[in-house]
Amino acid sequence: MLFVDDLLGGKAMSLERHWTTRSRQLGRYVVPCCVILGTFAAAPVAAVKTGDHVPRVLILYPYDERLAATTAAGEAIRTRLLQATKARIDLFSEFLDLSRFPEAEHIGRMARYLSAKYADRRELAASAKVIVAGFSSFTAEEMDLPNDVVGAFSDFDIVKTAEMARGLQPEARHLFIIGGSSEFDRSWLARARADLAAFSKDYETTYLEDLTIEEFTKVAAEVPRDSIILALTILKDRDGRNFMPREAVKQIAETAGAPIYGPYLTYIDYGVVGGSVVTFESLGKTVADLALEAVAGKPISNLESPQTYVADARQLERWGLSEKNLPAGAIQMFKEPTFWEQYWLAAVFALAVITFQGTVIAGLLIERRRRQAAETESRHRLLEVVHLNQSATAGALSASIAHELNQPLGAIRSNAEAAAVILRSERPDLELIGQILVDIQDDDQRAHDVISRIRGLLKKRSEIDWQEFDLNEVATSAIRILRGEAERRSVVVSSSHTSRELPVRADRVHVQQVILNLATNAMDAMLEVITTEKRLLLETRLTTESQVELSISDTGRGIPDERLASIFEPFYTTKPHGTGLGLSIARAIVETYGGKISAANRPGGGAVFRVVLPLARNG
Ligand code: ADP
């Protein structure tokens, strides 16, 4: 520590004397910085004009600017001062380089140099306040600081550090305290012995002192795992070798058999688990707060920088120590961010995407359900409508059906009468009677066929009866149903089938209903037409490898061209008692089975309706 004598008069001289005598023993380890507060003269002209006084603060760094500990503390002072005064402060910094030039001559030289440098500023007058910081009050006592120098002391509390160790290692039974051989190291050891007297009673306690660095390292490597090692300072080892204490601690910690703790922030990242330390921020803040008080003209006195528990998260992990056992408020350094801390943005985004996807999927599922329900509903409706359509067709065909039924019944009756006549003769011809009975049976079968066709026509479906059948077969059975009606209307029905089977998958009754609708319409269209021949042709054929076509053509009046596109729409009818539903039902049925229906006019007159259905299987 050094003060410029011309600036501070006798006060500086006395500090200089103290520094010169103590500097070597304290070395660079314990004196991070010193602040000189200037008295409050601004630049002369400005001051006169505005009457504005800007406080001036000189921060003296004992070493060069590369010593991280002091520079960090100095930065903390600067930041705090600038913040608190809203930058209305003049800050000066000087680096004294005492670690490389510890000799008294250098100190004197620096004193003269700084004295000259700041002479024409007039601001650092005799009333300037001096604040020292970066060492303990215990050291301050040893230094015998002048009374008017105020300290922002950092007490390196070994007991608090030891208690932190006990919290982390409740199972520990051994306690080792490491201290070096320099005068400072020894005084530290003596103080620790006194401070830890009560604490060490619970442990088998060993003070490791008067050892070489190699011996420290070896002994520390062999301590049992249930040990607590407290590192004080090793400025010198027994062989008189000088160390940066944290470098010595680092060497020992590398192979130590148990966790090491120390009361210095500078030990963190050098292999210690942690300790109760004064952080640079806390030190800087204490100094700056004292400076601000002084600037405000308030009386200031010595202050302790608050301590903080600091732990190295990597060392906690190395020794398997739980962070839960850290004292409240402990700061963890080098803590790997948790997955959440590291990726929270990505995680939130992913979560949002998943939620969004989930919602979309749920929405689609609900939509699908609804669609399925709607499809089922519409299918049921269609089945209902088709059944009504079937009944209507049966009604329309009832006259011809009755006629068709009458034929076999009449034949049965005639045959029965004939048989009765034969039986009444003297010598009945039994062979003939046998023949008649066979005829009766045949007629009965015909009547039965007619009835079962009507039954088939009227069959009601509660669900589609999917089956694979030959389209030719259904076309033939539809013609059979229509035959009577066609005859009644003098319509010649003909059909043309492919020789090969045309398998389709659908409900047979529905496809038959389509044919009946188209065919009855065709016969209706030929009703008023007076042509030599009323012809209805029913054709089936394979159009492509996967499709079959059924066409129904007539020689009727045809369809007006402008109606061709909309003829399948419901309720279009030209018939006095028509419903206009036959074609729309036919289209609904065909589309249900994946097919298409279309209408056209034939070149030679009349209309043709084509139904295309998918082939169930090839060959
Ligand atoms: P509806 O038979 O009750 O009138 P449809 O839907 O079956 O109902 O027929 C609708 C209309 O389409 C018929 O009224 C008719 O005018 C016309 N139509 C249907 N088939 C033919 C056809 N083969 N030739 C000419 N017009 C037709």
CSV table of N, CA, C and O and ligand atoms in Angstrom, one decimal, residues 518 521-522 524-525 554 557-559 567 572-575 578-584 607 609, ligand 1:
chain,number,residue,atom,x,y,z
A,518,LEU,N,-84.0,-48.0,-64.0
A,518,LEU,CA,-83.7,-47.5,-65.3
A,518,LEU,C,-84.6,-48.2,-66.4
A,518,LEU,O,-85.1,-47.5,-67.3
A,521,ASN,N,-88.1,-46.7,-66.3
A,521,ASN,CA,-88.1,-45.4,-66.9
A,521,ASN,C,-88.1,-45.5,-68.4
A,521,ASN,O,-88.7,-44.8,-69.2
A,522,ALA,N,-87.3,-46.5,-68.9
A,522,ALA,CA,-87.1,-46.7,-70.3
A,522,ALA,C,-88.5,-47.1,-70.9
A,522,ALA,O,-88.9,-46.6,-72.0
A,524,ASP,N,-91.4,-46.4,-69.6
A,524,ASP,CA,-92.2,-45.2,-69.6
A,524,ASP,C,-92.0,-44.3,-70.7
A,524,ASP,O,-92.9,-43.7,-71.3
A,525,ALA,N,-90.7,-44.1,-71.1
A,525,ALA,CA,-90.3,-43.2,-72.2
A,525,ALA,C,-90.8,-43.7,-73.5
A,525,ALA,O,-91.0,-42.9,-74.5
A,554,ASP,N,-83.1,-47.6,-74.9
A,554,ASP,CA,-84.5,-47.8,-75.3
A,554,ASP,C,-84.7,-47.1,-76.6
A,554,ASP,O,-83.8,-46.4,-77.1
A,557,ARG,N,-88.5,-41.5,-76.3
A,557,ARG,CA,-88.5,-40.2,-76.9
A,557,ARG,C,-87.1,-39.5,-76.6
A,557,ARG,O,-86.9,-38.4,-77.0
A,558,GLY,N,-86.3,-40.1,-75.8
A,558,GLY,CA,-85.0,-39.5,-75.5
A,558,GLY,C,-85.1,-38.4,-74.5
A,558,GLY,O,-86.2,-38.1,-73.9
A,559,ILE,N,-84.0,-37.8,-74.1
A,559,ILE,CA,-83.9,-36.8,-73.1
A,559,ILE,C,-83.6,-35.5,-73.7
A,559,ILE,O,-82.6,-35.4,-74.5
A,567,ILE,N,-80.3,-34.6,-65.0
A,567,ILE,CA,-81.4,-35.5,-65.0
A,567,ILE,C,-81.4,-36.3,-63.7
A,567,ILE,O,-82.5,-36.8,-63.2
A,572,TYR,N,-86.9,-34.1,-60.2
A,572,TYR,CA,-87.1,-33.8,-61.6
A,572,TYR,C,-88.0,-34.9,-62.2
A,572,TYR,O,-87.6,-36.1,-62.2
A,573,THR,N,-89.1,-34.5,-62.7
A,573,THR,CA,-90.0,-35.6,-63.3
A,573,THR,C,-90.8,-34.9,-64.4
A,573,THR,O,-91.2,-33.7,-64.3
A,574,THR,N,-91.1,-35.7,-65.4
A,574,THR,CA,-92.0,-35.2,-66.5
A,574,THR,C,-93.3,-36.0,-66.5
A,574,THR,O,-94.2,-35.9,-67.3
A,575,LYS,N,-93.4,-36.9,-65.4
A,575,LYS,CA,-94.6,-37.8,-65.4
A,575,LYS,C,-95.6,-37.2,-64.5
A,575,LYS,O,-95.3,-36.7,-63.4
A,578,GLY,N,-95.2,-38.9,-61.3
A,578,GLY,CA,-93.8,-39.3,-61.0
A,578,GLY,C,-93.3,-38.6,-59.7
A,578,GLY,O,-93.9,-37.6,-59.2
A,579,THR,N,-92.3,-39.1,-59.1
A,579,THR,CA,-91.7,-38.5,-57.9
A,579,THR,C,-90.4,-37.8,-58.2
A,579,THR,O,-89.9,-37.0,-57.4
A,580,GLY,N,-89.8,-38.2,-59.3
A,580,GLY,CA,-88.5,-37.6,-59.6
A,580,GLY,C,-87.4,-38.1,-58.8
A,580,GLY,O,-86.4,-37.4,-58.6
A,581,LEU,N,-87.6,-39.3,-58.1
A,581,LEU,CA,-86.6,-39.8,-57.2
A,581,LEU,C,-85.8,-41.0,-57.8
A,581,LEU,O,-84.7,-41.3,-57.3
A,582,GLY,N,-86.4,-41.7,-58.7
A,582,GLY,CA,-85.8,-42.9,-59.2
A,582,GLY,C,-84.4,-42.8,-59.7
A,582,GLY,O,-83.5,-43.6,-59.2
A,583,LEU,N,-84.1,-41.8,-60.5
A,583,LEU,CA,-82.7,-41.7,-61.0
A,583,LEU,C,-81.7,-41.2,-59.9
A,583,LEU,O,-80.6,-41.7,-59.8
A,584,SER,N,-82.2,-40.3,-59.0
A,584,SER,CA,-81.3,-39.9,-57.9
A,584,SER,C,-81.0,-41.0,-57.0
A,584,SER,O,-79.9,-41.2,-56.5
A,607,ALA,N,-83.0,-43.2,-75.4
A,607,ALA,CA,-81.9,-42.8,-74.5
A,607,ALA,C,-81.1,-44.0,-74.1
A,607,ALA,O,-81.6,-45.2,-74.3
A,609,PHE,N,-78.7,-45.3,-70.7
A,609,PHE,CA,-78.2,-45.1,-69.3
A,609,PHE,C,-77.1,-46.1,-69.1
A,609,PHE,O,-77.3,-47.3,-69.3
B,1,ADP,P1,-89.7,-40.4,-62.1
B,1,ADP,O1,-89.7,-41.6,-62.9
B,1,ADP,O2,-90.6,-40.4,-60.9
B,1,ADP,O3,-90.1,-39.2,-63.0
B,1,ADP,P2,-86.9,-40.5,-62.2
B,1,ADP,O4,-85.9,-39.8,-61.4
B,1,ADP,O5,-86.8,-41.9,-62.4
B,1,ADP,O6,-88.3,-40.0,-61.6
B,1,ADP,O7,-86.9,-39.8,-63.7
B,1,ADP,C1,-86.8,-38.5,-63.8
B,1,ADP,C2,-87.2,-38.0,-65.2
B,1,ADP,O8,-86.2,-38.4,-66.1
B,1,ADP,C3,-88.4,-38.7,-65.8
B,1,ADP,O9,-89.6,-38.1,-65.4
B,1,ADP,C4,-88.1,-38.5,-67.3
B,1,ADP,O10,-88.6,-37.3,-67.7
B,1,ADP,C5,-86.7,-38.6,-67.4
B,1,ADP,N1,-86.2,-39.9,-67.9
B,1,ADP,C6,-85.8,-40.9,-67.1
B,1,ADP,N2,-85.4,-42.0,-67.9
B,1,ADP,C7,-85.7,-41.6,-69.2
B,1,ADP,C8,-85.5,-42.3,-70.4
B,1,ADP,N3,-85.1,-43.5,-70.5
B,1,ADP,N4,-85.9,-41.6,-71.5
B,1,ADP,C9,-86.3,-40.3,-71.4
B,1,ADP,N5,-86.5,-39.7,-70.3
B,1,ADP,C10,-86.2,-40.3,-69.1
